[in-house]
Protein backbone atom coordinates (compact mmCIF):
# COMPACT_ATOMS: atom_id res chain seq x y z
CA UNK A 1 0.00 0.00 0.00
CA UNK A 2 2.87 2.34 0.78
CA UNK A 3 4.32 1.79 -2.65
CA UNK A 4 1.06 2.72 -4.37
CA UNK A 5 0.74 5.89 -2.30
CA UNK A 6 4.29 6.85 -3.21
CA UNK A 7 3.60 6.35 -6.93
CA UNK A 8 0.33 8.34 -6.75
CA UNK A 9 2.13 11.23 -4.99
CA UNK A 10 4.89 11.22 -7.57
CA UNK A 11 2.66 10.98 -10.67
CA UNK A 12 -0.64 12.34 -9.45
CA UNK A 13 -4.21 11.54 -10.49
CA UNK A 14 -4.61 14.17 -13.20
CA UNK A 15 -5.32 13.13 -16.79
CA UNK A 16 -2.28 14.15 -18.87
CA UNK A 17 -4.21 14.04 -22.16
CA UNK A 18 -6.19 17.07 -23.27
CA UNK A 19 -7.96 18.19 -26.45
CA UNK A 20 -7.54 21.66 -27.88
CA UNK A 21 -10.23 24.25 -27.07
CA UNK A 22 -13.20 24.07 -29.48
CA UNK A 23 -11.93 20.90 -31.16
CA UNK A 24 -15.26 19.07 -31.18
CA UNK A 25 -17.34 22.16 -31.99
CA UNK A 26 -16.24 22.29 -35.63
CA UNK A 27 -14.98 18.73 -35.97
CA UNK A 28 -17.50 17.60 -38.62
CA UNK A 29 -17.05 20.62 -40.88
CA UNK A 30 -13.26 20.31 -40.62
CA UNK A 31 -13.38 16.60 -41.45
CA UNK A 32 -15.70 17.10 -44.43
CA UNK A 33 -13.44 19.82 -45.83
CA UNK A 34 -10.44 17.45 -45.73
CA UNK A 35 -12.20 14.58 -47.55
CA UNK A 36 -11.70 14.39 -51.33
CA UNK A 37 -14.68 14.91 -53.61
CA UNK A 38 -15.88 11.70 -55.25
CA UNK A 39 -18.27 11.51 -58.17
CA UNK A 40 -20.39 8.44 -57.55
CA UNK A 41 -22.41 8.71 -60.78
CA UNK A 42 -19.34 8.24 -62.94
CA UNK A 43 -18.62 4.64 -61.86
CA UNK A 44 -22.15 3.24 -62.26
CA UNK A 45 -22.16 -0.19 -63.83
CA UNK A 46 -25.08 -2.37 -64.67
CA UNK A 47 -25.38 -5.59 -62.76
CA UNK A 48 -25.71 -8.63 -64.99
CA UNK A 49 -28.46 -11.18 -64.61
CA UNK A 50 -25.94 -13.77 -63.47
CA UNK A 51 -24.76 -11.49 -60.68
CA UNK A 52 -28.37 -11.12 -59.53
CA UNK A 53 -29.19 -14.84 -59.47
CA UNK A 54 -25.79 -16.15 -58.39
CA UNK A 55 -26.62 -16.22 -54.64
CA UNK A 56 -29.83 -18.14 -55.34
CA UNK A 57 -27.98 -20.67 -57.51
CA UNK A 58 -25.36 -21.19 -54.81
CA UNK A 59 -28.03 -21.67 -52.16
CA UNK A 60 -29.85 -24.20 -54.35
CA UNK A 61 -26.56 -26.06 -54.88
CA UNK A 62 -26.05 -26.25 -51.12
CA UNK A 63 -29.52 -27.74 -50.62
CA UNK A 64 -29.02 -30.27 -53.43
CA UNK A 65 -25.68 -31.28 -51.91
CA UNK A 66 -27.22 -31.66 -48.46
CA UNK A 67 -30.06 -33.77 -49.88
CA UNK A 68 -27.54 -35.94 -51.73
CA UNK A 69 -25.48 -36.48 -48.60
CA UNK A 70 -28.57 -37.39 -46.56
CA UNK A 71 -29.75 -39.77 -49.26
CA UNK A 72 -26.32 -41.37 -49.46
CA UNK A 73 -26.31 -41.81 -45.69
CA UNK A 74 -29.76 -43.41 -45.87
CA UNK A 75 -28.58 -45.81 -48.56
CA UNK A 76 -25.64 -46.88 -46.44
CA UNK A 77 -27.90 -47.53 -43.48
CA UNK A 78 -30.26 -49.59 -45.65
CA UNK A 79 -27.38 -51.66 -47.02
CA UNK A 80 -26.12 -52.32 -43.51
CA UNK A 81 -29.57 -53.38 -42.32
CA UNK A 82 -30.01 -55.62 -45.38
CA UNK A 83 -26.67 -57.25 -44.61
CA UNK A 84 -27.68 -57.84 -40.99
CA UNK A 85 -31.05 -59.28 -42.03
CA UNK A 86 -29.38 -61.64 -44.52
CA UNK A 87 -26.90 -62.75 -41.88
CA UNK A 88 -29.70 -63.42 -39.37
CA UNK A 89 -31.60 -65.42 -41.98
CA UNK A 90 -28.49 -67.48 -42.70
CA UNK A 91 -28.03 -68.16 -38.97
CA UNK A 92 -31.68 -69.24 -38.66
CA UNK A 93 -31.28 -71.63 -41.57
CA UNK A 94 -28.16 -73.14 -40.05
CA UNK A 95 -29.95 -73.52 -36.72
CA UNK A 96 -32.93 -75.20 -38.37
CA UNK A 97 -30.69 -77.49 -40.42
CA UNK A 98 -28.85 -78.51 -37.27
CA UNK A 99 -32.13 -79.23 -35.47
CA UNK A 100 -33.45 -81.29 -38.36
CA UNK A 101 -30.25 -83.30 -38.73
CA UNK A 102 -29.24 -83.75 -35.08
CA UNK A 103 -32.50 -83.52 -33.17
CA UNK A 104 -34.45 -86.72 -33.28
CA UNK A 105 -37.93 -85.27 -33.21
CA UNK A 106 -41.09 -85.91 -35.12
CA UNK A 107 -42.82 -83.40 -37.40
CA UNK A 108 -45.28 -82.18 -34.79
CA UNK A 109 -42.53 -81.34 -32.26
CA UNK A 110 -40.56 -79.57 -34.97
CA UNK A 111 -43.64 -77.53 -35.95
CA UNK A 112 -44.20 -76.51 -32.32
CA UNK A 113 -40.59 -75.43 -32.02
CA UNK A 114 -40.86 -73.26 -35.15
CA UNK A 115 -44.14 -71.67 -34.08
CA UNK A 116 -42.70 -70.76 -30.65
CA UNK A 117 -39.66 -69.04 -32.21
CA UNK A 118 -41.69 -66.51 -34.13
CSV table of N, CA and C in Angstrom, one decimal:
chain,number,residue,atom,x,y,z
A,1,UNK,N,0.8,-1.2,0.0
A,1,UNK,CA,0.0,0.0,0.0
A,1,UNK,C,0.9,1.3,0.0
A,2,UNK,N,2.0,1.2,0.7
A,2,UNK,CA,2.9,2.3,0.8
A,2,UNK,C,3.5,2.7,-0.6
A,3,UNK,N,3.7,1.6,-1.3
A,3,UNK,CA,4.3,1.8,-2.6
A,3,UNK,C,3.3,2.5,-3.6
A,4,UNK,N,2.1,2.1,-3.5
A,4,UNK,CA,1.1,2.7,-4.4
A,4,UNK,C,0.9,4.2,-4.0
A,5,UNK,N,0.9,4.5,-2.7
A,5,UNK,CA,0.7,5.9,-2.3
A,5,UNK,C,1.9,6.7,-2.8
A,6,UNK,N,3.1,6.1,-2.7
A,6,UNK,CA,4.3,6.9,-3.2
A,6,UNK,C,4.2,7.2,-4.7
A,7,UNK,N,3.7,6.2,-5.5
A,7,UNK,CA,3.6,6.3,-6.9
A,7,UNK,C,2.5,7.4,-7.2
A,8,UNK,N,1.4,7.4,-6.5
A,8,UNK,CA,0.3,8.3,-6.7
A,8,UNK,C,0.8,9.8,-6.4
A,9,UNK,N,1.6,9.9,-5.4
A,9,UNK,CA,2.1,11.2,-5.0
A,9,UNK,C,3.1,11.7,-6.1
A,10,UNK,N,3.9,10.8,-6.6
A,10,UNK,CA,4.9,11.2,-7.6
A,10,UNK,C,4.2,11.6,-8.9
A,11,UNK,N,3.3,10.8,-9.4
A,11,UNK,CA,2.7,11.0,-10.7
A,11,UNK,C,1.4,11.9,-10.6
A,12,UNK,N,0.6,11.6,-9.6
A,12,UNK,CA,-0.6,12.3,-9.4
A,12,UNK,C,-1.8,11.6,-10.1
A,13,UNK,N,-3.0,12.2,-9.9
A,13,UNK,CA,-4.2,11.5,-10.5
A,13,UNK,C,-4.8,12.3,-11.7
A,14,UNK,N,-4.1,13.3,-12.1
A,14,UNK,CA,-4.6,14.2,-13.2
A,14,UNK,C,-4.4,13.5,-14.5
A,15,UNK,N,-5.4,13.7,-15.5
A,15,UNK,CA,-5.3,13.1,-16.8
A,15,UNK,C,-4.3,14.0,-17.6
A,16,UNK,N,-3.3,13.4,-18.1
A,16,UNK,CA,-2.3,14.1,-18.9
A,16,UNK,C,-2.7,14.5,-20.3
A,17,UNK,N,-3.8,13.8,-20.8
A,17,UNK,CA,-4.2,14.0,-22.2
A,17,UNK,C,-5.3,15.1,-22.2
A,18,UNK,N,-5.2,16.0,-23.1
A,18,UNK,CA,-6.2,17.1,-23.3
A,18,UNK,C,-6.4,17.3,-24.8
A,19,UNK,N,-7.7,17.8,-25.1
A,19,UNK,CA,-8.0,18.2,-26.4
A,19,UNK,C,-7.9,19.7,-26.5
A,20,UNK,N,-7.6,20.2,-27.7
A,20,UNK,CA,-7.5,21.7,-27.9
A,20,UNK,C,-8.9,22.3,-27.7
A,21,UNK,N,-9.0,23.5,-27.3
A,21,UNK,CA,-10.2,24.2,-27.1
A,21,UNK,C,-11.0,24.3,-28.4
A,22,UNK,N,-12.3,24.0,-28.3
A,22,UNK,CA,-13.2,24.1,-29.5
A,22,UNK,C,-13.0,23.0,-30.5
A,23,UNK,N,-12.3,21.9,-30.2
A,23,UNK,CA,-11.9,20.9,-31.2
A,23,UNK,C,-13.2,20.2,-31.7
A,24,UNK,N,-14.1,19.8,-30.8
A,24,UNK,CA,-15.3,19.1,-31.2
A,24,UNK,C,-16.4,20.0,-31.7
A,25,UNK,N,-16.3,21.3,-31.5
A,25,UNK,CA,-17.3,22.2,-32.0
A,25,UNK,C,-17.4,22.2,-33.5
A,26,UNK,N,-16.3,22.2,-34.2
A,26,UNK,CA,-16.2,22.3,-35.6
A,26,UNK,C,-15.6,21.1,-36.2
A,27,UNK,N,-15.7,20.0,-35.5
A,27,UNK,CA,-15.0,18.7,-36.0
A,27,UNK,C,-15.6,18.2,-37.3
A,28,UNK,N,-16.9,18.2,-37.4
A,28,UNK,CA,-17.5,17.6,-38.6
A,28,UNK,C,-17.2,18.5,-39.8
A,29,UNK,N,-17.3,19.8,-39.7
A,29,UNK,CA,-17.0,20.6,-40.9
A,29,UNK,C,-15.6,20.5,-41.3
A,30,UNK,N,-14.7,20.4,-40.3
A,30,UNK,CA,-13.3,20.3,-40.6
A,30,UNK,C,-13.0,19.0,-41.3
A,31,UNK,N,-13.6,17.9,-40.8
A,31,UNK,CA,-13.4,16.6,-41.5
A,31,UNK,C,-13.9,16.6,-42.9
A,32,UNK,N,-15.1,17.1,-43.1
A,32,UNK,CA,-15.7,17.1,-44.4
A,32,UNK,C,-14.9,17.9,-45.4
A,33,UNK,N,-14.3,19.0,-44.9
A,33,UNK,CA,-13.4,19.8,-45.8
A,33,UNK,C,-12.2,19.1,-46.2
A,34,UNK,N,-11.7,18.2,-45.4
A,34,UNK,CA,-10.4,17.5,-45.7
A,34,UNK,C,-10.7,16.2,-46.6
A,35,UNK,N,-11.9,15.7,-46.7
A,35,UNK,CA,-12.2,14.6,-47.6
A,35,UNK,C,-12.2,15.0,-49.0
A,36,UNK,N,-11.7,14.1,-49.9
A,36,UNK,CA,-11.7,14.4,-51.3
A,36,UNK,C,-13.1,14.3,-51.9
A,37,UNK,N,-13.4,15.0,-52.9
A,37,UNK,CA,-14.7,14.9,-53.6
A,37,UNK,C,-14.7,13.7,-54.5
A,38,UNK,N,-15.8,12.9,-54.4
A,38,UNK,CA,-15.9,11.7,-55.3
A,38,UNK,C,-17.2,11.8,-56.0
A,39,UNK,N,-17.1,11.5,-57.3
A,39,UNK,CA,-18.3,11.5,-58.2
A,39,UNK,C,-18.8,10.1,-58.3
A,40,UNK,N,-19.9,9.8,-57.6
A,40,UNK,CA,-20.4,8.4,-57.6
A,40,UNK,C,-21.2,8.1,-58.8
A,41,UNK,N,-21.6,9.0,-59.6
A,41,UNK,CA,-22.4,8.7,-60.8
A,41,UNK,C,-21.5,8.2,-61.9
A,42,UNK,N,-20.3,8.6,-61.9
A,42,UNK,CA,-19.3,8.2,-62.9
A,42,UNK,C,-19.1,6.7,-63.0
A,43,UNK,N,-19.0,6.0,-61.9
A,43,UNK,CA,-18.6,4.6,-61.9
A,43,UNK,C,-19.8,3.7,-61.9
A,44,UNK,N,-21.0,4.1,-62.3
A,44,UNK,CA,-22.1,3.2,-62.3
A,44,UNK,C,-22.0,2.2,-63.3
A,45,UNK,N,-22.2,0.9,-62.9
A,45,UNK,CA,-22.2,-0.2,-63.8
A,45,UNK,C,-23.5,-1.0,-63.7
A,46,UNK,N,-23.9,-1.6,-64.7
A,46,UNK,CA,-25.1,-2.4,-64.7
A,46,UNK,C,-24.7,-3.8,-64.2
A,47,UNK,N,-25.6,-4.3,-63.3
A,47,UNK,CA,-25.4,-5.6,-62.8
A,47,UNK,C,-26.0,-6.6,-63.7
A,48,UNK,N,-25.2,-7.6,-64.1
A,48,UNK,CA,-25.7,-8.6,-65.0
A,48,UNK,C,-26.7,-9.5,-64.3
A,49,UNK,N,-27.5,-10.3,-65.1
A,49,UNK,CA,-28.5,-11.2,-64.6
A,49,UNK,C,-27.8,-12.3,-63.8
A,50,UNK,N,-26.6,-12.7,-64.2
A,50,UNK,CA,-25.9,-13.8,-63.5
A,50,UNK,C,-25.6,-13.3,-62.1
A,51,UNK,N,-25.1,-12.0,-62.0
A,51,UNK,CA,-24.8,-11.5,-60.7
A,51,UNK,C,-26.0,-11.4,-59.8
A,52,UNK,N,-27.1,-11.2,-60.3
A,52,UNK,CA,-28.4,-11.1,-59.5
A,52,UNK,C,-28.8,-12.5,-59.0
A,53,UNK,N,-28.7,-13.5,-59.9
A,53,UNK,CA,-29.2,-14.8,-59.5
A,53,UNK,C,-28.1,-15.7,-58.9
A,54,UNK,N,-26.9,-15.3,-58.9
A,54,UNK,CA,-25.8,-16.1,-58.4
A,54,UNK,C,-26.0,-16.6,-56.9
A,55,UNK,N,-26.4,-15.7,-56.0
A,55,UNK,CA,-26.6,-16.2,-54.6
A,55,UNK,C,-27.7,-17.3,-54.6
A,56,UNK,N,-28.7,-17.1,-55.4
A,56,UNK,CA,-29.8,-18.1,-55.3
A,56,UNK,C,-29.4,-19.5,-55.9
A,57,UNK,N,-28.5,-19.4,-56.9
A,57,UNK,CA,-28.0,-20.7,-57.5
A,57,UNK,C,-27.1,-21.4,-56.5
A,58,UNK,N,-26.2,-20.6,-55.8
A,58,UNK,CA,-25.4,-21.2,-54.8
A,58,UNK,C,-26.2,-21.8,-53.7
A,59,UNK,N,-27.2,-21.1,-53.2
A,59,UNK,CA,-28.0,-21.7,-52.2
A,59,UNK,C,-28.7,-23.0,-52.6
A,60,UNK,N,-29.2,-23.0,-53.8
A,60,UNK,CA,-29.9,-24.2,-54.4
A,60,UNK,C,-28.8,-25.3,-54.4
A,61,UNK,N,-27.6,-25.0,-54.8
A,61,UNK,CA,-26.6,-26.1,-54.9
A,61,UNK,C,-26.3,-26.6,-53.5
A,62,UNK,N,-26.3,-25.8,-52.5
A,62,UNK,CA,-26.0,-26.2,-51.1
A,62,UNK,C,-27.2,-27.2,-50.7
A,63,UNK,N,-28.4,-26.9,-51.0
A,63,UNK,CA,-29.5,-27.7,-50.6
A,63,UNK,C,-29.5,-29.1,-51.4
A,64,UNK,N,-29.1,-29.0,-52.6
A,64,UNK,CA,-29.0,-30.3,-53.4
A,64,UNK,C,-27.9,-31.1,-52.9
A,65,UNK,N,-26.8,-30.5,-52.5
A,65,UNK,CA,-25.7,-31.3,-51.9
A,65,UNK,C,-26.1,-31.9,-50.6
A,66,UNK,N,-26.8,-31.1,-49.8
A,66,UNK,CA,-27.2,-31.7,-48.5
A,66,UNK,C,-28.2,-32.8,-48.7
A,67,UNK,N,-29.1,-32.7,-49.6
A,67,UNK,CA,-30.1,-33.8,-49.9
A,67,UNK,C,-29.3,-35.0,-50.4
A,68,UNK,N,-28.3,-34.8,-51.2
A,68,UNK,CA,-27.5,-35.9,-51.7
A,68,UNK,C,-26.8,-36.7,-50.6
A,69,UNK,N,-26.2,-35.9,-49.7
A,69,UNK,CA,-25.5,-36.5,-48.6
A,69,UNK,C,-26.4,-37.3,-47.7
A,70,UNK,N,-27.6,-36.7,-47.4
A,70,UNK,CA,-28.6,-37.4,-46.6
A,70,UNK,C,-29.1,-38.7,-47.2
A,71,UNK,N,-29.3,-38.6,-48.5
A,71,UNK,CA,-29.7,-39.8,-49.3
A,71,UNK,C,-28.7,-40.8,-49.3
A,72,UNK,N,-27.4,-40.4,-49.5
A,72,UNK,CA,-26.3,-41.4,-49.5
A,72,UNK,C,-26.2,-42.0,-48.1
A,73,UNK,N,-26.4,-41.2,-47.0
A,73,UNK,CA,-26.3,-41.8,-45.7
A,73,UNK,C,-27.4,-42.8,-45.5
A,74,UNK,N,-28.6,-42.5,-46.0
A,74,UNK,CA,-29.8,-43.4,-45.9
A,74,UNK,C,-29.5,-44.7,-46.6
A,75,UNK,N,-28.9,-44.6,-47.8
A,75,UNK,CA,-28.6,-45.8,-48.6
A,75,UNK,C,-27.6,-46.7,-47.8
A,76,UNK,N,-26.6,-46.1,-47.2
A,76,UNK,CA,-25.6,-46.9,-46.4
A,76,UNK,C,-26.3,-47.6,-45.3
A,77,UNK,N,-27.2,-46.9,-44.6
A,77,UNK,CA,-27.9,-47.5,-43.5
A,77,UNK,C,-28.8,-48.7,-44.0
A,78,UNK,N,-29.4,-48.5,-45.1
A,78,UNK,CA,-30.3,-49.6,-45.7
A,78,UNK,C,-29.4,-50.8,-46.0
A,79,UNK,N,-28.2,-50.6,-46.6
A,79,UNK,CA,-27.4,-51.7,-47.0
A,79,UNK,C,-26.9,-52.4,-45.8
A,80,UNK,N,-26.6,-51.7,-44.7
A,80,UNK,CA,-26.1,-52.3,-43.5
A,80,UNK,C,-27.2,-53.2,-42.9
A,81,UNK,N,-28.5,-52.6,-42.9
A,81,UNK,CA,-29.6,-53.4,-42.3
A,81,UNK,C,-29.9,-54.6,-43.2
A,82,UNK,N,-29.8,-54.5,-44.5
A,82,UNK,CA,-30.0,-55.6,-45.4
A,82,UNK,C,-29.0,-56.7,-45.1
A,83,UNK,N,-27.7,-56.3,-44.9
A,83,UNK,CA,-26.7,-57.2,-44.6
A,83,UNK,C,-27.0,-58.0,-43.3
A,84,UNK,N,-27.4,-57.2,-42.3
A,84,UNK,CA,-27.7,-57.8,-41.0
A,84,UNK,C,-28.9,-58.8,-41.1
A,85,UNK,N,-29.9,-58.4,-41.9
A,85,UNK,CA,-31.1,-59.3,-42.0
A,85,UNK,C,-30.7,-60.6,-42.8
A,86,UNK,N,-29.8,-60.5,-43.8
A,86,UNK,CA,-29.4,-61.6,-44.5
A,86,UNK,C,-28.5,-62.5,-43.6
A,87,UNK,N,-27.7,-61.9,-42.8
A,87,UNK,CA,-26.9,-62.7,-41.9
A,87,UNK,C,-27.8,-63.5,-40.8
A,88,UNK,N,-28.8,-62.8,-40.3
A,88,UNK,CA,-29.7,-63.4,-39.4
A,88,UNK,C,-30.5,-64.6,-40.0
A,89,UNK,N,-30.9,-64.4,-41.3
A,89,UNK,CA,-31.6,-65.4,-42.0
A,89,UNK,C,-30.7,-66.6,-42.2
A,90,UNK,N,-29.4,-66.4,-42.5
A,90,UNK,CA,-28.5,-67.5,-42.7
A,90,UNK,C,-28.3,-68.2,-41.4
A,91,UNK,N,-28.2,-67.5,-40.3
A,91,UNK,CA,-28.0,-68.2,-39.0
A,91,UNK,C,-29.3,-69.0,-38.6
A,92,UNK,N,-30.5,-68.5,-38.9
A,92,UNK,CA,-31.7,-69.2,-38.7
A,92,UNK,C,-31.7,-70.5,-39.5
A,93,UNK,N,-31.3,-70.4,-40.7
A,93,UNK,CA,-31.3,-71.6,-41.6
A,93,UNK,C,-30.3,-72.7,-41.0
A,94,UNK,N,-29.1,-72.2,-40.6
A,94,UNK,CA,-28.2,-73.1,-40.0
A,94,UNK,C,-28.7,-73.8,-38.8
A,95,UNK,N,-29.4,-73.0,-38.0
A,95,UNK,CA,-30.0,-73.5,-36.7
A,95,UNK,C,-31.0,-74.6,-37.0
A,96,UNK,N,-31.9,-74.3,-38.0
A,96,UNK,CA,-32.9,-75.2,-38.4
A,96,UNK,C,-32.3,-76.5,-39.0
A,97,UNK,N,-31.3,-76.3,-39.8
A,97,UNK,CA,-30.7,-77.5,-40.4
A,97,UNK,C,-30.1,-78.4,-39.3
A,98,UNK,N,-29.5,-77.7,-38.3
A,98,UNK,CA,-28.9,-78.5,-37.3
A,98,UNK,C,-29.9,-79.2,-36.5
A,99,UNK,N,-31.1,-78.6,-36.2
A,99,UNK,CA,-32.1,-79.2,-35.5
A,99,UNK,C,-32.7,-80.4,-36.2
A,100,UNK,N,-32.9,-80.2,-37.5
A,100,UNK,CA,-33.4,-81.3,-38.4
A,100,UNK,C,-32.5,-82.5,-38.4
A,101,UNK,N,-31.2,-82.2,-38.6
A,101,UNK,CA,-30.3,-83.3,-38.7
A,101,UNK,C,-29.9,-84.0,-37.4
A,102,UNK,N,-29.7,-83.2,-36.3
A,102,UNK,CA,-29.2,-83.7,-35.1
A,102,UNK,C,-30.3,-84.1,-34.1
A,103,UNK,N,-31.4,-83.3,-34.1
A,103,UNK,CA,-32.5,-83.5,-33.2
A,103,UNK,C,-33.4,-84.6,-33.6
A,104,UNK,N,-33.6,-85.6,-32.9
A,104,UNK,CA,-34.4,-86.7,-33.3
A,104,UNK,C,-35.8,-86.4,-32.8
A,105,UNK,N,-36.6,-85.6,-33.6
A,105,UNK,CA,-37.9,-85.3,-33.2
A,105,UNK,C,-38.9,-85.5,-34.4
A,106,UNK,N,-40.1,-85.7,-34.1
A,106,UNK,CA,-41.1,-85.9,-35.1
A,106,UNK,C,-41.5,-84.6,-35.7
A,107,UNK,N,-42.4,-84.6,-36.7
A,107,UNK,CA,-42.8,-83.4,-37.4
A,107,UNK,C,-43.6,-82.5,-36.5
A,108,UNK,N,-44.4,-83.0,-35.6
A,108,UNK,CA,-45.3,-82.2,-34.8
A,108,UNK,C,-44.4,-81.4,-33.8
A,109,UNK,N,-43.4,-82.0,-33.2
A,109,UNK,CA,-42.5,-81.3,-32.3
A,109,UNK,C,-41.7,-80.2,-33.0
A,110,UNK,N,-41.3,-80.6,-34.2
A,110,UNK,CA,-40.6,-79.6,-35.0
A,110,UNK,C,-41.4,-78.4,-35.3
A,111,UNK,N,-42.7,-78.6,-35.6
A,111,UNK,CA,-43.6,-77.5,-35.9
A,111,UNK,C,-43.9,-76.7,-34.7
A,112,UNK,N,-44.0,-77.3,-33.6
A,112,UNK,CA,-44.2,-76.5,-32.3
A,112,UNK,C,-43.0,-75.6,-32.0
A,113,UNK,N,-41.8,-76.2,-32.3
A,113,UNK,CA,-40.6,-75.4,-32.0
A,113,UNK,C,-40.5,-74.2,-32.9
A,114,UNK,N,-40.9,-74.4,-34.2
A,114,UNK,CA,-40.9,-73.3,-35.1
A,114,UNK,C,-41.9,-72.2,-34.8
A,115,UNK,N,-43.1,-72.6,-34.4
A,115,UNK,CA,-44.1,-71.7,-34.1
A,115,UNK,C,-43.8,-70.9,-32.8
A,116,UNK,N,-43.1,-71.5,-31.9
A,116,UNK,CA,-42.7,-70.8,-30.7
A,116,UNK,C,-41.6,-69.7,-30.9
A,117,UNK,N,-40.8,-70.0,-31.9
A,117,UNK,CA,-39.7,-69.0,-32.2
A,117,UNK,C,-40.2,-67.7,-32.7
A,118,UNK,N,-41.2,-67.7,-33.6
A,118,UNK,CA,-41.7,-66.5,-34.1
A,118,UNK,C,-42.6,-65.9,-33.2
